[in-house]
Amino acid sequence: MQALYAQLLVGLINGSFYALLSLGLAVIFGMLNIINFAHGALYMMGAFCAYFLLNLLNIGYWPALILAPIIVGIFGMILERTMLQWLSGLDHLYGLLLTFGMALIIQGIFQNYFGSSGLPYAIPDELKGGMNLGFMFLPIYRGWVVVFSLIVCLATWYLIERTRLGANLRAATENPTLVRAFGINVPRMITLTYGLGVGLAALAGVLSAPINQVRPLMGADLIIVVFAVVVIGGMGSIMGSIITGFALGVIEGLTKYFYPEASNTVVFVLMVLVLLVKPTGLTGRAN
Amino acid sequence: MTAMTDDTLPVTPRAMRDEMILFVVMAAVLSVVPWTGIYPFFVMQALCFALLACAFNLLIGYGGLLSFGHAMFLGTAGYVSAHALKVWGLTPELGIVAGIAAAAGLAVITGLVAIRRQGIYFAMITLALSQLLYFIYLQTPFTHGEDGIQGIPQGYLFGVFNLANSTTLYYVIVVGFLAGFLLIYRTINSPFGEVLKSIRENEQRAISLGYKTDHYKLLAYILSGTLAGFAGSLKVFVAQNASLTDVHWSMSGEIVLMTLVGGLGTVFGPVVGAFVIIAMQQYLASFGQWVTVIQGVIFVVCVLTFRRGVIGEIAHYFRRSL
């Protein structure tokens, strides 16, 4: 039973990353009509950013949790201003190709300087150690990742679904021209949205740095799984992305316990099943 | 589905004539390569990728469907052909047939799943499916995991042509490539191809005209996957191995890049693109990971400034369809 709970926890942690990343993808897709292939690379940059902050500037985990998403988010906004904005009005596919190219550049540069092996990033002192819950041993840092990700996801949901800013955002997704007519600066909103999505990815990167080590290709395979998560969940609803992300992480964890050979593939197999039963995804609307 | 088709030209006798002239020139150039001192291995490799890119282009350029998982056909056909030749001891022609059959079967299965979504979702689904296959090949014993299948015997094609002879092999590859190319060319200019283009331009209208668009898209997908498998089977004889790199997502990305550089939706673009990218990899091999960076830069530059690709720009300049 210990092993089962441990795998469930791993599943929840992976689920947190799936949720944070697919949430960002969904937000970006809503505003920019672009599937951000660079999302995995920006997640990796978040982890590296925390690593640099610690080793070059001696800035620890807690400030990095805020600083890294902001720095990488600004980097993302520069990408949006210099490149992505020129794609508006073109076929969606060009956005995918452009961001794929950006991912190759970013990952290639990091691979040149850091190879493919992992760099260590220590768990902050406050979160070291573990708790005995009676039925299992819970490493505190892992519990923290799950709880904190959940809070961030829910905060993002609140921001988009319940605030005035979010209402403007949703309106601009539906009809940008009309929203501009109301005097709202839609291009700036698009840039900020991209920054927000990228920031969420970078935050996931910082959270994962002490668990998965900091590697140039840490986001390359992850992003493909997240794509499958997005296909399963559909990009129609924010809450849908969050729930699907966590649920698939848990299912993956369970698979690791019951049938480890399939743990790499279970998300993709589920995607096939969902496509056969409900092609629009679990929360998606027909397009 | 508008941007890449803003200057589609109708198929006219003149366009057909231009394309046939270019085809003859291409075939002539390819047939004299062994006497020019150009390294034949390079040309053979490029031709396999050119056929692969042409097959991919059939789907994106004429059907408007971006597959980000075409490496799965390359890799599957490669593995099956390699296994058939080495373990079952089949003759080359049967090995090729086995590889093509495997790719076709895979295309039917994945096509039925992927065709259920359009546009951007289609790209994500094909990518996820190819990643699923990657993990399967990583774990099944017959692919030999990270090592791949190596030392594949080349044998005698039809019992006559010795494929271990590099000149013979070269001509076999050229003939295979030209046959595949002609089949794709014929498909594009057939009534089937015209319907496919109309679906790309406006699927709703095609449906309202009574076409079962899903059938057309699925057929195009199967044809494209099967031809990509043919390229994968041919490649086995050139490289004499079949490995995981052929199924990896980065390979799918390279296929997209070749077609983009040459020109999406042009007849000759993918061939030019394949030669450009393979040549670049050869000359920059010593730069290690910088090749990846350069590929990324080419992607970005192409999408931002050069969406028609090499052949597309030339065709646009001369107001011709190439």
Coordinates of C-alpha atoms in Angstrom, one line a residue:
Chain A
M1 CA 0.0 0.0 0.0
Q2 CA 2.9 2.4 0.8
A3 CA 4.0 2.1 -2.9
L4 CA 0.6 2.8 -4.1
Y5 CA 0.3 6.0 -2.1
A6 CA 3.8 7.0 -3.2
Q7 CA 2.8 6.6 -6.8
L8 CA -0.4 8.5 -6.2
L9 CA 1.6 11.4 -4.8
V10 CA 3.9 11.3 -7.8
G11 CA 0.8 11.3 -10.0
L12 CA -0.6 14.3 -8.2
I13 CA 2.7 16.2 -8.7
N14 CA 2.8 15.4 -12.4
G15 CA -0.8 16.3 -12.5
S16 CA 0.0 19.7 -11.0
F17 CA 2.5 20.3 -13.8
Y18 CA 0.0 19.2 -16.4
A19 CA -2.6 21.5 -14.9
L20 CA -0.3 24.5 -14.8
L21 CA 0.9 23.9 -18.3
S22 CA -2.4 23.1 -20.0
L23 CA -4.0 26.0 -18.2
G24 CA -1.4 28.3 -19.7
L25 CA -1.9 26.7 -23.1
A26 CA -5.6 27.2 -22.9
V27 CA -5.4 30.9 -21.9
I28 CA -2.9 31.6 -24.6
F29 CA -4.9 29.7 -27.2
G30 CA -8.0 31.7 -26.2
M31 CA -6.5 35.1 -26.8
L32 CA -3.8 34.5 -29.5
N33 CA -5.3 31.5 -31.3
I34 CA -1.8 29.9 -31.1
I35 CA -0.8 26.6 -29.7
N36 CA 2.3 27.5 -27.9
F37 CA 4.8 24.7 -28.7
A38 CA 7.5 26.7 -26.9
H39 CA 5.6 26.1 -23.6
G40 CA 7.9 23.2 -22.7
A41 CA 11.0 25.2 -23.4
L42 CA 9.7 28.1 -21.3
Y43 CA 8.9 25.7 -18.5
M44 CA 12.5 24.6 -18.7
M45 CA 13.7 28.2 -18.7
G46 CA 11.7 28.8 -15.4
A47 CA 13.7 26.0 -13.8
F48 CA 17.0 27.3 -15.2
C49 CA 16.1 30.8 -14.1
A50 CA 15.7 29.6 -10.5
Y51 CA 19.0 27.7 -10.9
F52 CA 20.8 30.9 -12.1
L53 CA 19.3 33.0 -9.4
L54 CA 20.6 30.7 -6.8
N55 CA 24.0 30.0 -8.2
L56 CA 24.9 33.4 -9.7
L57 CA 23.1 35.9 -7.5
N58 CA 22.6 33.7 -4.4
I59 CA 18.8 34.4 -4.5
G60 CA 17.0 31.5 -2.9
Y61 CA 13.9 29.4 -3.6
W62 CA 11.3 31.7 -2.2
P63 CA 12.2 34.9 -4.1
A64 CA 12.8 32.7 -7.2
L65 CA 9.2 31.4 -7.0
I66 CA 8.1 35.0 -7.8
L67 CA 11.1 36.3 -9.8
A68 CA 11.5 33.4 -12.2
P69 CA 7.9 33.5 -13.6
I70 CA 8.2 37.3 -13.9
I71 CA 11.5 37.2 -15.7
V72 CA 10.5 34.4 -18.1
G73 CA 7.1 36.0 -18.5
I74 CA 8.8 39.2 -19.7
F75 CA 10.9 37.2 -22.0
G76 CA 7.7 35.6 -23.3
M77 CA 6.2 39.1 -23.8
I78 CA 9.2 40.1 -25.8
L79 CA 8.7 37.0 -28.0
E80 CA 5.1 38.0 -28.5
R81 CA 5.9 41.6 -29.4
T82 CA 8.7 40.7 -31.8
M83 CA 7.4 37.6 -33.5
L84 CA 4.0 36.2 -32.6
Q85 CA 2.0 39.3 -33.1
W86 CA 2.9 39.3 -36.8
L87 CA 0.9 36.0 -37.2
S88 CA -2.5 37.4 -36.4
G89 CA -4.8 36.7 -39.3
L90 CA -2.8 33.8 -40.6
D91 CA -3.6 30.1 -40.4
H92 CA -3.3 28.7 -36.9
L93 CA -0.7 26.3 -38.1
Y94 CA 1.9 29.0 -38.6
G95 CA 1.7 29.8 -34.9
L96 CA 2.5 26.1 -34.1
L97 CA 5.4 26.1 -36.5
L98 CA 6.8 29.4 -35.3
T99 CA 6.7 28.4 -31.6
F100 CA 8.1 25.0 -32.5
G101 CA 11.1 26.8 -34.0
M102 CA 11.4 29.0 -30.9
A103 CA 11.4 25.8 -28.8
L104 CA 14.2 24.3 -30.9
I105 CA 16.3 27.5 -30.6
I106 CA 15.8 27.8 -26.8
Q107 CA 16.4 24.1 -26.1
G108 CA 19.3 23.9 -28.5
I109 CA 21.1 26.8 -26.9
F110 CA 20.7 25.4 -23.4
Q111 CA 21.8 22.0 -24.5
N112 CA 24.9 23.5 -26.0
Y113 CA 26.0 25.0 -22.7
F114 CA 24.6 22.4 -20.2
G115 CA 24.5 19.1 -22.1
S116 CA 21.7 16.7 -21.5
S117 CA 22.4 15.8 -17.9
G118 CA 20.6 17.3 -14.9
L119 CA 21.8 20.0 -12.6
P120 CA 20.8 19.7 -8.9
Y121 CA 18.6 22.2 -7.2
A122 CA 18.2 21.8 -3.4
I123 CA 14.9 21.7 -1.6
P124 CA 14.6 24.9 0.5
D125 CA 15.4 24.3 4.2
E126 CA 11.8 25.1 5.3
L127 CA 10.4 22.3 3.2
K128 CA 12.9 19.6 3.9
G129 CA 12.0 16.4 5.6
G130 CA 8.7 14.6 5.8
M131 CA 5.6 13.9 7.7
N132 CA 4.3 10.5 8.8
L133 CA 0.6 10.5 8.0
G134 CA 0.0 7.1 9.5
F135 CA -0.8 5.4 6.2
M136 CA 2.2 6.9 4.3
F137 CA 5.3 9.0 4.6
L138 CA 4.8 12.4 2.9
P139 CA 7.9 14.4 1.9
I140 CA 6.9 18.0 2.8
Y141 CA 8.2 19.5 -0.4
R142 CA 6.0 17.2 -2.6
G143 CA 3.0 18.0 -0.6
W144 CA 3.8 21.7 -0.9
V145 CA 4.0 21.4 -4.7
V146 CA 0.6 19.9 -5.0
V147 CA -1.1 22.4 -2.6
F148 CA 0.6 25.4 -4.1
S149 CA -0.1 24.4 -7.7
L150 CA -3.7 23.9 -6.8
I151 CA -3.9 27.4 -5.2
V152 CA -2.3 29.0 -8.3
C153 CA -4.6 27.2 -10.6
L154 CA -7.7 28.3 -8.7
A155 CA -6.4 31.8 -8.4
T156 CA -6.0 31.9 -12.2
W157 CA -9.5 30.5 -12.6
Y158 CA -10.8 33.2 -10.3
L159 CA -8.9 35.9 -12.2
I160 CA -10.3 34.9 -15.5
E161 CA -13.8 33.9 -14.6
R162 CA -14.7 36.2 -11.7
T163 CA -12.8 39.6 -12.1
R164 CA -13.4 42.6 -14.3
L165 CA -10.0 42.1 -16.0
G166 CA -11.0 38.5 -16.7
A167 CA -14.3 39.6 -18.1
N168 CA -12.5 41.9 -20.5
L169 CA -10.2 39.1 -21.4
R170 CA -13.0 36.7 -22.2
A171 CA -14.8 39.4 -24.1
A172 CA -11.7 40.0 -26.2
T173 CA -11.4 36.3 -26.9
E174 CA -15.0 36.4 -28.3
N175 CA -14.8 39.6 -30.3
P176 CA -11.6 41.6 -30.2
T177 CA -12.8 44.3 -32.6
L178 CA -15.8 45.2 -30.5
V179 CA -13.8 45.2 -27.3
R180 CA -11.3 47.6 -28.9
A181 CA -14.2 49.9 -29.7
F182 CA -14.9 50.1 -26.0
G183 CA -11.5 51.7 -25.6
I184 CA -9.7 48.7 -24.2
N185 CA -6.2 48.2 -25.5
V186 CA -6.5 44.6 -26.9
P187 CA -3.0 44.2 -28.3
R188 CA -1.6 45.0 -24.8
M189 CA -4.0 42.6 -23.3
I190 CA -2.8 39.9 -25.7
T191 CA 0.8 40.5 -24.8
L192 CA 0.0 40.3 -21.1
T193 CA -2.0 37.2 -21.6
Y194 CA 0.9 35.5 -23.3
G195 CA 3.1 36.7 -20.4
L196 CA 0.6 35.2 -17.9
G197 CA 0.6 31.8 -19.7
V198 CA 4.4 31.7 -20.0
G199 CA 4.7 32.8 -16.3
L200 CA 2.5 29.8 -15.3
A201 CA 4.8 27.5 -17.3
A202 CA 7.9 29.0 -15.6
L203 CA 6.3 28.7 -12.2
A204 CA 5.8 25.0 -12.9
G205 CA 9.4 24.8 -13.9
V206 CA 10.6 26.4 -10.6
L207 CA 8.4 24.0 -8.6
S208 CA 9.8 21.0 -10.5
A209 CA 13.4 22.0 -10.2
P210 CA 14.1 20.3 -6.8
I211 CA 12.1 17.2 -7.8
N212 CA 13.2 16.5 -11.4
Q213 CA 16.5 18.3 -11.6
V214 CA 17.2 21.1 -14.1
R215 CA 17.7 19.7 -17.6
P216 CA 17.6 21.4 -21.0
L217 CA 15.2 18.9 -22.4
M218 CA 13.0 18.6 -19.3
G219 CA 10.1 20.3 -21.1
A220 CA 10.5 18.7 -24.6
D221 CA 8.7 15.4 -23.9
L222 CA 6.4 16.9 -21.2
I223 CA 4.9 19.3 -23.7
I224 CA 3.7 16.4 -25.9
V225 CA 2.0 14.8 -22.9
V226 CA 0.4 18.2 -22.1
F227 CA -0.9 18.4 -25.7
A228 CA -2.6 15.1 -25.2
V229 CA -4.0 16.4 -21.9
V230 CA -5.3 19.4 -23.8
V231 CA -6.9 17.2 -26.5
I232 CA -8.6 15.1 -23.8
G233 CA -9.8 18.1 -21.8
G234 CA -10.6 20.4 -24.6
M235 CA -9.6 24.0 -24.3
G236 CA -13.0 25.4 -23.8
S237 CA -12.9 25.8 -20.1
I238 CA -10.3 26.9 -17.5
M239 CA -11.7 24.6 -14.8
G240 CA -11.8 21.8 -17.2
S241 CA -8.0 22.1 -17.9
I242 CA -7.3 22.1 -14.2
I243 CA -9.4 19.1 -13.4
T244 CA -8.2 17.1 -16.4
G245 CA -4.6 17.9 -15.6
F246 CA -4.8 16.6 -12.1
A247 CA -7.0 13.6 -13.0
L248 CA -4.6 12.5 -15.7
G249 CA -1.6 12.8 -13.4
V250 CA -3.4 10.6 -10.9
I251 CA -4.3 8.0 -13.5
E252 CA -0.7 8.0 -14.7
G253 CA 0.4 7.4 -11.1
L254 CA -2.0 4.5 -10.7
T255 CA -0.8 3.0 -13.9
K256 CA 2.8 3.2 -12.6
Y257 CA 1.7 1.0 -9.7
F258 CA -0.6 -1.5 -11.4
Y259 CA 1.0 -1.8 -14.8
P260 CA 4.3 0.1 -15.0
E261 CA 5.0 -0.8 -18.6
A262 CA 2.1 1.4 -19.7
S263 CA 2.9 4.4 -17.6
N264 CA 4.5 6.3 -20.5
T265 CA 1.7 5.7 -22.8
V266 CA -1.5 5.7 -20.7
V267 CA -2.2 9.4 -21.4
F268 CA -2.0 8.9 -25.1
V269 CA -4.1 5.8 -25.0
L270 CA -6.7 7.7 -23.0
M271 CA -6.6 10.5 -25.6
V272 CA -7.4 7.9 -28.4
L273 CA -10.3 6.6 -26.3
V274 CA -11.7 10.1 -25.6
L275 CA -11.4 10.9 -29.3
L276 CA -13.4 7.9 -30.3
V277 CA -16.1 8.6 -27.8
K278 CA -16.3 12.4 -27.6
P279 CA -14.1 14.0 -30.2
T280 CA -14.5 17.5 -28.9
G281 CA -12.8 16.6 -25.6
L282 CA -14.4 16.2 -22.2
T283 CA -15.2 19.9 -21.7
G284 CA -14.9 21.1 -25.3
R285 CA -17.6 22.7 -27.4
A286 CA -18.1 21.8 -31.0
N287 CA -16.2 24.1 -33.2
Chain B
M1 CA -7.5 27.7 -44.0
T2 CA -6.7 30.8 -46.0
A3 CA -3.2 32.1 -45.7
M4 CA -1.2 29.6 -47.5
T5 CA -3.5 29.5 -50.5
D6 CA -4.0 33.2 -51.4
D7 CA -2.3 32.7 -54.7
T8 CA -3.5 29.3 -55.8
L9 CA -3.4 29.1 -59.5
P10 CA -5.7 26.9 -61.5
V11 CA -4.3 23.8 -63.1
T12 CA -3.8 24.8 -66.8
P13 CA -2.2 22.9 -69.6
R14 CA 0.6 25.4 -69.4
A15 CA 1.2 24.6 -65.7
M16 CA 1.1 20.9 -66.4
R17 CA 3.7 21.4 -69.2
D18 CA 6.0 23.4 -66.9
E19 CA 5.8 20.7 -64.3
M20 CA 6.4 17.9 -66.8
I21 CA 9.5 19.7 -68.1
L22 CA 10.8 20.2 -64.6
F23 CA 10.1 16.6 -63.8
V24 CA 12.1 15.4 -66.9
V25 CA 15.0 17.8 -65.9
M26 CA 14.9 16.4 -62.4
A27 CA 15.0 12.8 -63.6
A28 CA 17.8 13.6 -66.0
V29 CA 19.9 15.3 -63.3
L30 CA 19.3 12.5 -60.9
S31 CA 20.3 9.9 -63.4
V32 CA 23.8 11.4 -64.1
V33 CA 24.7 11.9 -60.5
P34 CA 26.9 8.7 -60.3
W35 CA 29.2 10.2 -62.9
T36 CA 29.7 13.6 -61.3
G37 CA 31.6 12.6 -58.2
I38 CA 28.8 13.7 -55.9
Y39 CA 28.7 11.4 -52.9
P40 CA 25.8 9.0 -53.9
F41 CA 25.0 8.2 -50.3
F42 CA 24.1 11.8 -49.6
V43 CA 21.8 12.0 -52.7
M44 CA 20.1 8.6 -51.8
Q45 CA 19.5 9.8 -48.3
A46 CA 18.1 13.1 -49.5
L47 CA 15.8 11.3 -52.0
C48 CA 14.3 9.2 -49.2
F49 CA 13.6 12.3 -47.3
A50 CA 12.3 14.1 -50.4
L51 CA 9.8 11.4 -51.0
L52 CA 8.8 11.5 -47.3
A53 CA 8.4 15.3 -47.5
C54 CA 6.3 15.0 -50.7
A55 CA 4.0 12.5 -49.0
F56 CA 3.7 14.9 -46.0
N57 CA 3.1 17.8 -48.4
L58 CA 0.2 15.9 -50.0
L59 CA -1.6 16.1 -46.7
I60 CA -0.7 19.7 -45.6
G61 CA -0.3 21.4 -49.0
Y62 CA -3.4 19.9 -50.6
G63 CA -5.5 18.7 -47.8
G64 CA -4.8 21.4 -45.3
L65 CA -4.0 18.9 -42.6
L66 CA -0.7 19.4 -40.6
S67 CA 0.6 16.1 -39.4
F68 CA 3.2 16.5 -36.7
G69 CA 3.7 12.8 -36.5
H70 CA 4.8 11.6 -39.9
A71 CA 8.0 10.1 -38.4
M72 CA 5.8 7.3 -37.2
F73 CA 5.3 6.0 -40.7
L74 CA 9.0 6.4 -41.6
G75 CA 10.0 4.5 -38.4
T76 CA 7.3 1.8 -38.6
A77 CA 8.0 0.9 -42.2
G78 CA 11.7 1.0 -41.5
Y79 CA 11.5 -1.3 -38.5
V80 CA 9.2 -3.8 -40.2
S81 CA 11.3 -3.8 -43.4
A82 CA 14.5 -4.2 -41.4
H83 CA 13.0 -7.0 -39.3
A84 CA 11.6 -8.8 -42.4
L85 CA 15.0 -8.6 -44.2
K86 CA 17.1 -9.6 -41.3
V87 CA 15.1 -12.0 -39.1
W88 CA 12.6 -13.4 -41.6
G89 CA 15.2 -13.4 -44.4
L90 CA 12.7 -12.0 -47.0
T91 CA 13.8 -10.7 -50.4
P92 CA 14.2 -6.9 -50.7
E93 CA 11.0 -6.5 -52.7
L94 CA 9.0 -8.4 -50.1
G95 CA 10.7 -6.5 -47.3
I96 CA 9.6 -3.2 -48.9
V97 CA 6.0 -4.5 -49.4
A98 CA 6.0 -5.6 -45.7
G99 CA 7.1 -2.1 -44.6
I100 CA 4.6 -0.4 -46.8
A101 CA 1.8 -2.6 -45.6
A102 CA 2.7 -1.9 -42.0
A103 CA 2.7 1.9 -42.6
A104 CA -0.7 1.6 -44.5
G105 CA -2.2 -0.3 -41.6
L106 CA -0.9 2.2 -39.1
A107 CA -2.3 5.0 -41.3
V108 CA -5.7 3.5 -41.3
I109 CA -5.8 3.1 -37.5
T110 CA -4.3 6.5 -36.6
G111 CA -6.2 8.2 -39.4
L112 CA -9.6 7.0 -38.0
V113 CA -8.6 8.6 -34.7
A114 CA -6.9 11.8 -35.9
I115 CA -9.4 12.7 -38.6
R116 CA -12.0 13.4 -35.8
R117 CA -10.5 16.8 -35.1
Q118 CA -9.3 19.5 -37.5
G119 CA -6.7 22.2 -37.7
I120 CA -4.5 22.7 -34.7
Y121 CA -6.0 19.7 -32.8
F122 CA -5.1 17.4 -35.7
A123 CA -1.5 18.4 -35.4
M124 CA -1.5 17.8 -31.6
I125 CA -3.2 14.4 -32.0
T126 CA -0.8 13.1 -34.6
L127 CA 2.1 14.3 -32.5
A128 CA 0.7 12.5 -29.5
L129 CA 0.0 9.3 -31.5
S130 CA 3.6 9.2 -32.8
Q131 CA 4.9 9.7 -29.3
L132 CA 2.7 6.8 -28.2
L133 CA 4.3 4.7 -30.9
Y134 CA 7.8 5.9 -29.9
F135 CA 7.3 4.5 -26.4
I136 CA 5.9 1.3 -27.7
Y137 CA 9.0 0.8 -30.0
L138 CA 11.2 1.8 -27.0
Q139 CA 9.8 -1.2 -25.1
T140 CA 9.1 -3.9 -27.6
P141 CA 12.0 -6.4 -28.0
F142 CA 12.0 -6.6 -31.8
T143 CA 13.2 -3.1 -32.3
H144 CA 16.2 -3.6 -29.9
G145 CA 15.5 -0.4 -28.0
E146 CA 18.3 2.2 -28.1
D147 CA 20.5 0.1 -30.4
G148 CA 18.0 -0.2 -33.2
I149 CA 18.1 -3.0 -35.8
Q150 CA 21.6 -2.9 -37.4
G151 CA 23.5 -4.7 -40.1
I152 CA 20.6 -5.3 -42.4
P153 CA 21.4 -7.4 -45.4
Q154 CA 20.7 -5.6 -48.7
G155 CA 20.3 -8.6 -51.0
Y156 CA 19.2 -8.9 -54.6
L157 CA 16.1 -6.9 -55.7
F158 CA 13.9 -9.2 -57.8
G159 CA 16.8 -11.7 -57.6
V160 CA 18.7 -9.6 -60.2
F161 CA 19.8 -6.2 -58.9
N162 CA 22.6 -6.4 -56.3
L163 CA 21.7 -3.7 -53.8
A164 CA 25.1 -4.0 -52.1
N165 CA 26.5 -2.3 -55.2
S166 CA 26.1 1.4 -54.5
T167 CA 25.4 2.4 -58.1
T168 CA 22.7 -0.2 -58.5
L169 CA 21.2 0.8 -55.2
Y170 CA 21.3 4.4 -56.3
Y171 CA 19.3 3.8 -59.4
V172 CA 16.8 1.6 -57.4
I173 CA 16.3 4.5 -55.0
V174 CA 16.0 7.0 -57.9
V175 CA 13.3 4.9 -59.6
G176 CA 11.5 4.4 -56.3
F177 CA 11.5 8.1 -55.6
L178 CA 10.3 9.1 -59.1
A179 CA 7.5 6.5 -59.0
G180 CA 6.3 7.8 -55.6
F181 CA 6.6 11.4 -56.8
L182 CA 4.6 10.7 -60.0
L183 CA 1.9 8.9 -57.9
I184 CA 1.6 12.0 -55.7
Y185 CA 1.6 14.3 -58.7
R186 CA -1.1 12.2 -60.3
T187 CA -3.1 12.3 -57.1
I188 CA -2.9 16.1 -56.8
N189 CA -4.2 16.5 -60.4
S190 CA -6.9 13.9 -60.2
P191 CA -10.6 14.7 -59.4
F192 CA -9.8 13.3 -55.9
G193 CA -7.1 15.9 -55.6
E194 CA -9.4 18.7 -56.7
V195 CA -12.0 17.7 -54.1
L196 CA -9.2 17.6 -51.5
K197 CA -8.2 21.2 -52.4
S198 CA -11.8 22.3 -52.1
I199 CA -12.0 20.8 -48.6
R200 CA -8.8 22.8 -47.7
E201 CA -10.3 26.0 -49.1
N202 CA -13.7 25.6 -47.5
E203 CA -14.8 22.4 -45.8
Q204 CA -18.3 23.6 -45.1
R205 CA -19.0 24.3 -48.7
A206 CA -17.6 21.0 -49.8
I207 CA -19.9 19.3 -47.4
S208 CA -22.9 21.3 -48.6
L209 CA -22.0 20.2 -52.2
G210 CA -22.5 16.6 -51.0
Y211 CA -18.9 15.4 -50.5
K212 CA -18.2 13.2 -47.5
T213 CA -15.2 15.2 -46.5
D214 CA -14.1 12.9 -43.8
H215 CA -13.7 10.1 -46.3
Y216 CA -11.5 12.2 -48.5
K217 CA -9.4 13.4 -45.7
L218 CA -9.0 9.9 -44.4
L219 CA -8.0 8.6 -47.8
A220 CA -5.5 11.4 -48.3
Y221 CA -4.1 10.6 -44.8
I222 CA -3.7 6.9 -45.6
L223 CA -2.1 7.6 -49.0
S224 CA 0.3 10.0 -47.4
G225 CA 1.2 7.6 -44.6
T226 CA 1.6 4.7 -47.0
L227 CA 4.0 6.7 -49.2
A228 CA 5.9 8.0 -46.2
G229 CA 6.2 4.3 -45.3
F230 CA 7.6 3.6 -48.8
A231 CA 10.3 6.2 -48.1
G232 CA 11.0 4.6 -44.8
S233 CA 11.5 1.1 -46.4
L234 CA 13.8 2.6 -49.1
K235 CA 15.8 4.3 -46.4
V236 CA 16.5 0.9 -44.7
F237 CA 18.6 -0.1 -47.7
V238 CA 20.5 3.1 -47.7
A239 CA 21.2 3.5 -44.0
Q240 CA 21.2 -0.3 -43.3
N241 CA 19.7 0.3 -39.9
A242 CA 16.4 1.3 -38.3
S243 CA 16.5 3.2 -35.1
L244 CA 14.5 5.2 -32.6
T245 CA 15.6 8.5 -34.2
D246 CA 13.3 7.8 -37.1
V247 CA 10.3 7.7 -34.8
H248 CA 11.2 10.6 -32.6
W249 CA 9.2 13.8 -32.7
S250 CA 12.3 15.8 -33.8
M251 CA 12.2 13.7 -37.0
S252 CA 8.6 14.8 -37.6
G253 CA 9.7 18.4 -37.1
E254 CA 12.4 17.9 -39.7
I255 CA 9.9 16.7 -42.2
V256 CA 7.7 19.8 -41.6
L257 CA 10.8 22.0 -41.9
M258 CA 11.9 20.5 -45.2
T259 CA 8.4 21.1 -46.7
L260 CA 8.2 24.6 -45.3
V261 CA 11.6 25.6 -46.6
G262 CA 10.8 24.2 -50.1
G263 CA 7.2 25.5 -50.2
L264 CA 4.0 24.2 -48.7
G265 CA 1.6 23.1 -51.4
T266 CA 4.1 23.2 -54.3
V267 CA 4.9 20.1 -56.3
F268 CA 8.7 20.4 -56.3
G269 CA 9.2 22.3 -53.0
P270 CA 9.5 19.3 -50.7
V271 CA 12.3 17.9 -52.9
V272 CA 14.3 21.1 -52.8
G273 CA 13.6 21.5 -49.1
A274 CA 14.8 17.9 -48.3
F275 CA 18.1 18.5 -50.2
V276 CA 18.6 21.8 -48.5
I277 CA 18.1 20.4 -45.0
I278 CA 20.0 17.2 -45.5
A279 CA 22.9 19.1 -47.0
M280 CA 22.8 21.5 -44.1
Q281 CA 23.0 18.6 -41.6
Q282 CA 25.9 17.1 -43.5
Y283 CA 28.0 20.3 -43.6
L284 CA 27.1 21.4 -40.0
A285 CA 27.5 18.0 -38.4
S286 CA 30.5 19.1 -36.5
F287 CA 28.6 21.9 -34.8
G288 CA 26.7 19.5 -32.6
Q289 CA 23.6 20.9 -31.0
W290 CA 23.9 24.2 -32.9
V291 CA 22.2 22.3 -35.8
T292 CA 19.1 22.2 -33.8
V293 CA 19.4 26.0 -33.1
I294 CA 19.9 26.7 -36.8
Q295 CA 16.9 24.6 -37.7
G296 CA 14.8 26.5 -35.2
V297 CA 16.0 29.8 -36.7
I298 CA 15.1 28.6 -40.2
F299 CA 11.6 27.7 -38.9
V300 CA 11.2 31.2 -37.4
V301 CA 12.6 33.0 -40.4
C302 CA 10.4 30.9 -42.8
V303 CA 7.2 31.5 -40.9
L304 CA 7.8 35.2 -40.4
T305 CA 9.2 36.3 -43.8
F306 CA 9.3 33.4 -46.3
R307 CA 6.0 31.5 -46.0
R308 CA 5.9 30.5 -49.6
G309 CA 9.3 28.7 -49.4
V310 CA 11.9 28.5 -52.1
I311 CA 9.8 27.0 -54.9
G312 CA 6.7 28.9 -53.8
E313 CA 8.6 32.3 -54.2
I314 CA 10.0 31.3 -57.6
A315 CA 6.5 30.2 -58.8
H316 CA 5.0 33.4 -57.4
Y317 CA 7.6 35.5 -59.2
F318 CA 6.9 33.9 -62.5
R319 CA 3.2 33.6 -61.9
R320 CA 3.4 29.9 -62.5
S321 CA 2.3 26.9 -60.5
L322 CA 5.3 24.6 -59.8

